[in-house]
mmCIF file of C-alpha atoms in Angstrom:
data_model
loop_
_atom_site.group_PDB
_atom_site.id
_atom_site.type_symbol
_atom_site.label_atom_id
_atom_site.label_comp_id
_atom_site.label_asym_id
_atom_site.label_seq_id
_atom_site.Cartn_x
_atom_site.Cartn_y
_atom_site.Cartn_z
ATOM 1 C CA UNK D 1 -11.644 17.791 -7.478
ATOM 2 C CA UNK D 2 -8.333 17.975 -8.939
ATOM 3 C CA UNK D 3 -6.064 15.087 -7.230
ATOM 4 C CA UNK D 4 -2.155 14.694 -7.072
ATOM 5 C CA UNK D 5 0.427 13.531 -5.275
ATOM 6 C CA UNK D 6 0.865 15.749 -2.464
ATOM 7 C CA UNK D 7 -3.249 14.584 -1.857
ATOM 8 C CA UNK D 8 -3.091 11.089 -2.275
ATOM 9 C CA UNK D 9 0.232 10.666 -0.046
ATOM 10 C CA UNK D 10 -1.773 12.806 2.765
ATOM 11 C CA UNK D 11 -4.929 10.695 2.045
ATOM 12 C CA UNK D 12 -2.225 7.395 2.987
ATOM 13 C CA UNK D 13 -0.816 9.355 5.945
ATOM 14 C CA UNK D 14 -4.284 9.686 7.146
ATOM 15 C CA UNK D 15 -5.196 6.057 6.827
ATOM 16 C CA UNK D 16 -1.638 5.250 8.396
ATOM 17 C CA UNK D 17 -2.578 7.573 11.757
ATOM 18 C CA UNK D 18 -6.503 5.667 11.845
ATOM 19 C CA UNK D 19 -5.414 2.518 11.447
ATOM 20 C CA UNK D 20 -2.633 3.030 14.395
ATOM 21 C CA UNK D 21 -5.438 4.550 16.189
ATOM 22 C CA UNK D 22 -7.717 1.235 15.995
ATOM 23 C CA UNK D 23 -4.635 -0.911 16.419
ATOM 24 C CA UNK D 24 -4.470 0.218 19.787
ATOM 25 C CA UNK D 25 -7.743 0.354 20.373
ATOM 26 C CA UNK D 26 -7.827 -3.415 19.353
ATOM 27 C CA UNK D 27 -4.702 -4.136 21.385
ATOM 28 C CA UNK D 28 -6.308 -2.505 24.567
ATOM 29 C CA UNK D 29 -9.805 -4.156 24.077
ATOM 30 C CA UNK D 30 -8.719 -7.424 22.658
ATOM 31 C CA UNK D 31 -9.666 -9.893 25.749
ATOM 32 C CA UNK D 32 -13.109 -8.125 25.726
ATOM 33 C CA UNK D 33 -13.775 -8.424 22.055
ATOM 34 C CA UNK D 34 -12.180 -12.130 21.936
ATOM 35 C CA UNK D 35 -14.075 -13.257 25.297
ATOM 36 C CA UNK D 36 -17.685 -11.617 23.943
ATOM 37 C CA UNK D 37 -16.799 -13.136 20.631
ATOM 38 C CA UNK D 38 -16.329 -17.124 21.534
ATOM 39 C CA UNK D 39 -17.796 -16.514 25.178
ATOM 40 C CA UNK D 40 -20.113 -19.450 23.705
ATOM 41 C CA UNK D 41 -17.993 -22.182 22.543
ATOM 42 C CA UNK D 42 -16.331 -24.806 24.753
ATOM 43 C CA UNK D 43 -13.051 -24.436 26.409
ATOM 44 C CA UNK D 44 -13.749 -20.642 25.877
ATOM 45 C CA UNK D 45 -11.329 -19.377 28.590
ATOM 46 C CA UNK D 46 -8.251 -21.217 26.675
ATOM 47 C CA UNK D 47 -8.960 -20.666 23.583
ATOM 48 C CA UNK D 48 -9.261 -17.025 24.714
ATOM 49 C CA UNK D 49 -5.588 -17.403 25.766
ATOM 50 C CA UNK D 50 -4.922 -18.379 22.098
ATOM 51 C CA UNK D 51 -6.378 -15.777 20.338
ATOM 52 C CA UNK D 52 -4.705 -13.139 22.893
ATOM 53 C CA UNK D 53 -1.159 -14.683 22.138
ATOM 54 C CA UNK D 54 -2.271 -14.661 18.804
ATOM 55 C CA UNK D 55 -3.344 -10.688 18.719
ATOM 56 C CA UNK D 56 0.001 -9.375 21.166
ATOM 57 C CA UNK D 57 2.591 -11.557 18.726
ATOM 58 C CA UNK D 58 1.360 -10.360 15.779
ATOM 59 C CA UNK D 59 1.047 -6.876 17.416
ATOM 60 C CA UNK D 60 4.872 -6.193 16.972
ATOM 61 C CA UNK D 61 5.145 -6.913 13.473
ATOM 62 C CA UNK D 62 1.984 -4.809 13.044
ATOM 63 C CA UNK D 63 3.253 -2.074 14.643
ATOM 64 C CA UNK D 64 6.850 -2.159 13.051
ATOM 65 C CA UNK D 65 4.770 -2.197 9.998
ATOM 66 C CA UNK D 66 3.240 0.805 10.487
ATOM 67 C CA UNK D 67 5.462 3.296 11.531
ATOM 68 C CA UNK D 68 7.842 1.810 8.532
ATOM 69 C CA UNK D 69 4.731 3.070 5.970
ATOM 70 C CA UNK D 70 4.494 6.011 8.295
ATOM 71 C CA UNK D 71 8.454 6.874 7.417
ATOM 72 C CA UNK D 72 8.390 5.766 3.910
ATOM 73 C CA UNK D 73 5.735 8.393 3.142
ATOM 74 C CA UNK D 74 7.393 11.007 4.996
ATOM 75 C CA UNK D 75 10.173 10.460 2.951
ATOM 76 C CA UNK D 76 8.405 10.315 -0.471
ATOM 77 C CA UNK D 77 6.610 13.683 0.933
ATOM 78 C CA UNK D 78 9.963 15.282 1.227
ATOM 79 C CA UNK D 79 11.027 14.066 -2.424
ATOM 80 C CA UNK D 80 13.342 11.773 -1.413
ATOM 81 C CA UNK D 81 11.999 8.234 -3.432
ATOM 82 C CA UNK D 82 14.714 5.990 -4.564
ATOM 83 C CA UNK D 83 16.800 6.111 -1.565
ATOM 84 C CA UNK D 84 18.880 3.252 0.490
ATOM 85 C CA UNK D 85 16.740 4.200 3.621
ATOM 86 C CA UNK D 86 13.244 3.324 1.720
ATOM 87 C CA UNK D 87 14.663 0.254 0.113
ATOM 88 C CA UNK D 88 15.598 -0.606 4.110
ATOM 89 C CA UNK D 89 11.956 -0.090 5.306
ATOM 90 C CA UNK D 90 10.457 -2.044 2.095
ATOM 91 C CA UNK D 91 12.652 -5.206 3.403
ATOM 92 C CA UNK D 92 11.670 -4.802 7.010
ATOM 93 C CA UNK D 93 7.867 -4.558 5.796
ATOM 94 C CA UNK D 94 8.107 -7.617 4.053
ATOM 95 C CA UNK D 95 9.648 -9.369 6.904
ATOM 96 C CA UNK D 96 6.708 -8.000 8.958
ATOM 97 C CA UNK D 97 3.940 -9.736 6.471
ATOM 98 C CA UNK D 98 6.148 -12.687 6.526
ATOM 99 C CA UNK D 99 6.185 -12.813 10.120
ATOM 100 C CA UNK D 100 2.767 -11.504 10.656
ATOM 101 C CA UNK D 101 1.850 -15.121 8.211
ATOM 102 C CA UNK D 102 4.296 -17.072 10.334
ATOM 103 C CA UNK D 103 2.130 -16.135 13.185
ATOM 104 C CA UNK D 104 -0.911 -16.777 11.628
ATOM 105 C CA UNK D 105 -0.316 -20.224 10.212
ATOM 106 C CA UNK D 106 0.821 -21.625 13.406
ATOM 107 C CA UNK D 107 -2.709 -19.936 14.869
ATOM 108 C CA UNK D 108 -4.202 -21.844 12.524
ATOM 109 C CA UNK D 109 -3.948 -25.004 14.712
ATOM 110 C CA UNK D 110 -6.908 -23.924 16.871
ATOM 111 C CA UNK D 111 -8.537 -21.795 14.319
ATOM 112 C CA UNK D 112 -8.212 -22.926 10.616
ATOM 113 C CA UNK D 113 -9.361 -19.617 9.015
ATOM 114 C CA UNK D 114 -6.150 -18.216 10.162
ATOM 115 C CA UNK D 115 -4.779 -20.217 6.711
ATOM 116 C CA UNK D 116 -6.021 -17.570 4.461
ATOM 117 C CA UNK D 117 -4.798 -14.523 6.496
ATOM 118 C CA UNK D 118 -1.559 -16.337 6.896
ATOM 119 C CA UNK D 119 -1.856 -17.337 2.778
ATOM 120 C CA UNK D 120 -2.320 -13.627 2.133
ATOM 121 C CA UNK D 121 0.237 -12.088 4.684
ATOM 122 C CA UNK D 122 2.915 -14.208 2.700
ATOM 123 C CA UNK D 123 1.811 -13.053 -1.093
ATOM 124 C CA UNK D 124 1.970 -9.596 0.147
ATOM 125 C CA UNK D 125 5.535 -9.895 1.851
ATOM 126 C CA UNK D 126 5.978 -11.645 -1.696
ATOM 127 C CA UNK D 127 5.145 -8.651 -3.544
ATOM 128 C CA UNK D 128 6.925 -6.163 -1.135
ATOM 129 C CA UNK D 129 10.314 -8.107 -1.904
ATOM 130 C CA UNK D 130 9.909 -7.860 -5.364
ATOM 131 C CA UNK D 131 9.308 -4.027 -4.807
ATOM 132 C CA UNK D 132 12.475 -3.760 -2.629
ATOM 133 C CA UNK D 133 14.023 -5.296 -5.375
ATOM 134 C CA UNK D 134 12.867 -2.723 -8.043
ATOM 135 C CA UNK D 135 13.811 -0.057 -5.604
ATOM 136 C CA UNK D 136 16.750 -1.166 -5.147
ATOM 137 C CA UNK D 137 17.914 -1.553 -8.899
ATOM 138 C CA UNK D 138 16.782 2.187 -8.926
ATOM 139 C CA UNK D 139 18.590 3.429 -6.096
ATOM 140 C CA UNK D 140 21.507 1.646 -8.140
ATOM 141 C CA UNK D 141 21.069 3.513 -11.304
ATOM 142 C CA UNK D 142 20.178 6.741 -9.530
ATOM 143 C CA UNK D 143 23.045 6.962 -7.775
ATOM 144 C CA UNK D 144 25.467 5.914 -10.922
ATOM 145 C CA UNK D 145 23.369 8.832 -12.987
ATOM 146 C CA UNK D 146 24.511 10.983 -10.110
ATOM 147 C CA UNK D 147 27.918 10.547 -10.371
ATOM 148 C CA UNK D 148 27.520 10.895 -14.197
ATOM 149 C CA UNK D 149 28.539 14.001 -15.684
#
């Protein structure tokens, strides 16, 4: 099997659409999974209302998240790489990890494993700034080797 670009950005676009698909499917059965899932620990029905606040906040950054990768691959599709736009949607996806770990390590209070998923929602936003920051250095010498004759 001979694999390129065009393959491997359709291969993310499908991953984008089934994790948006079991995103909502978590979002609509989340009080049935949580309730099944600590249904035997005490004070059950409020920590319940913890993990639900939990799930729905971090839902929006989630879902930002995703349709920004969604966008960001349409626009690599169409060619169009080191643009202002993508450097735009590589900030607002780091703000979405950092706010996604925000979430997380003030869950932790009732649920201390919520540490590492808030220690690794931070690196990533970490990493994603550094990206936007090579992107946008490109977008800066793209666009002076444009006006270059």
């Amino acid at each position: 099997m001979n694999w390129n670009r065009d393959k491997s950005v359709r291969l993310s676009k499908c991953c984008i659409w089934l994790f948006m698909v079991i995103f909502v499917l978590i979002c609509f059965f989340a009080p049935q999974i949580f309730s099944w899932l600590i249904s035997d620990t005490t004070n059950s029905k409020a920590r319940l209302g913890y993990f639900l606040a939990t799930v729905y906040t971090g839902a929006v950054p989630a879902l930002i998240a995703l349709l920004d990768l969604n966008k960001l691959l349409k626009n690599i599709s169409c060619g169009e790489v080191f643009i202002d736009g993508n450097v735009t949607i590589l900030r607002r996806l780091s703000w979405c990890c950092i706010a996604a770990g925000l979430i997380c390590l003030v869950s932790m209070i009732y649920y201390p494993p919520f540490l590492v998923i808030s220690g690794a929602a931070g690196f990533i936003g970490l990493i994603l700034r550094v990206v936007k920051n090579v992107f946008a250095q490109a977008v800066l010498l793209k666009n002076e080797n444009d006006y270059t004759i």
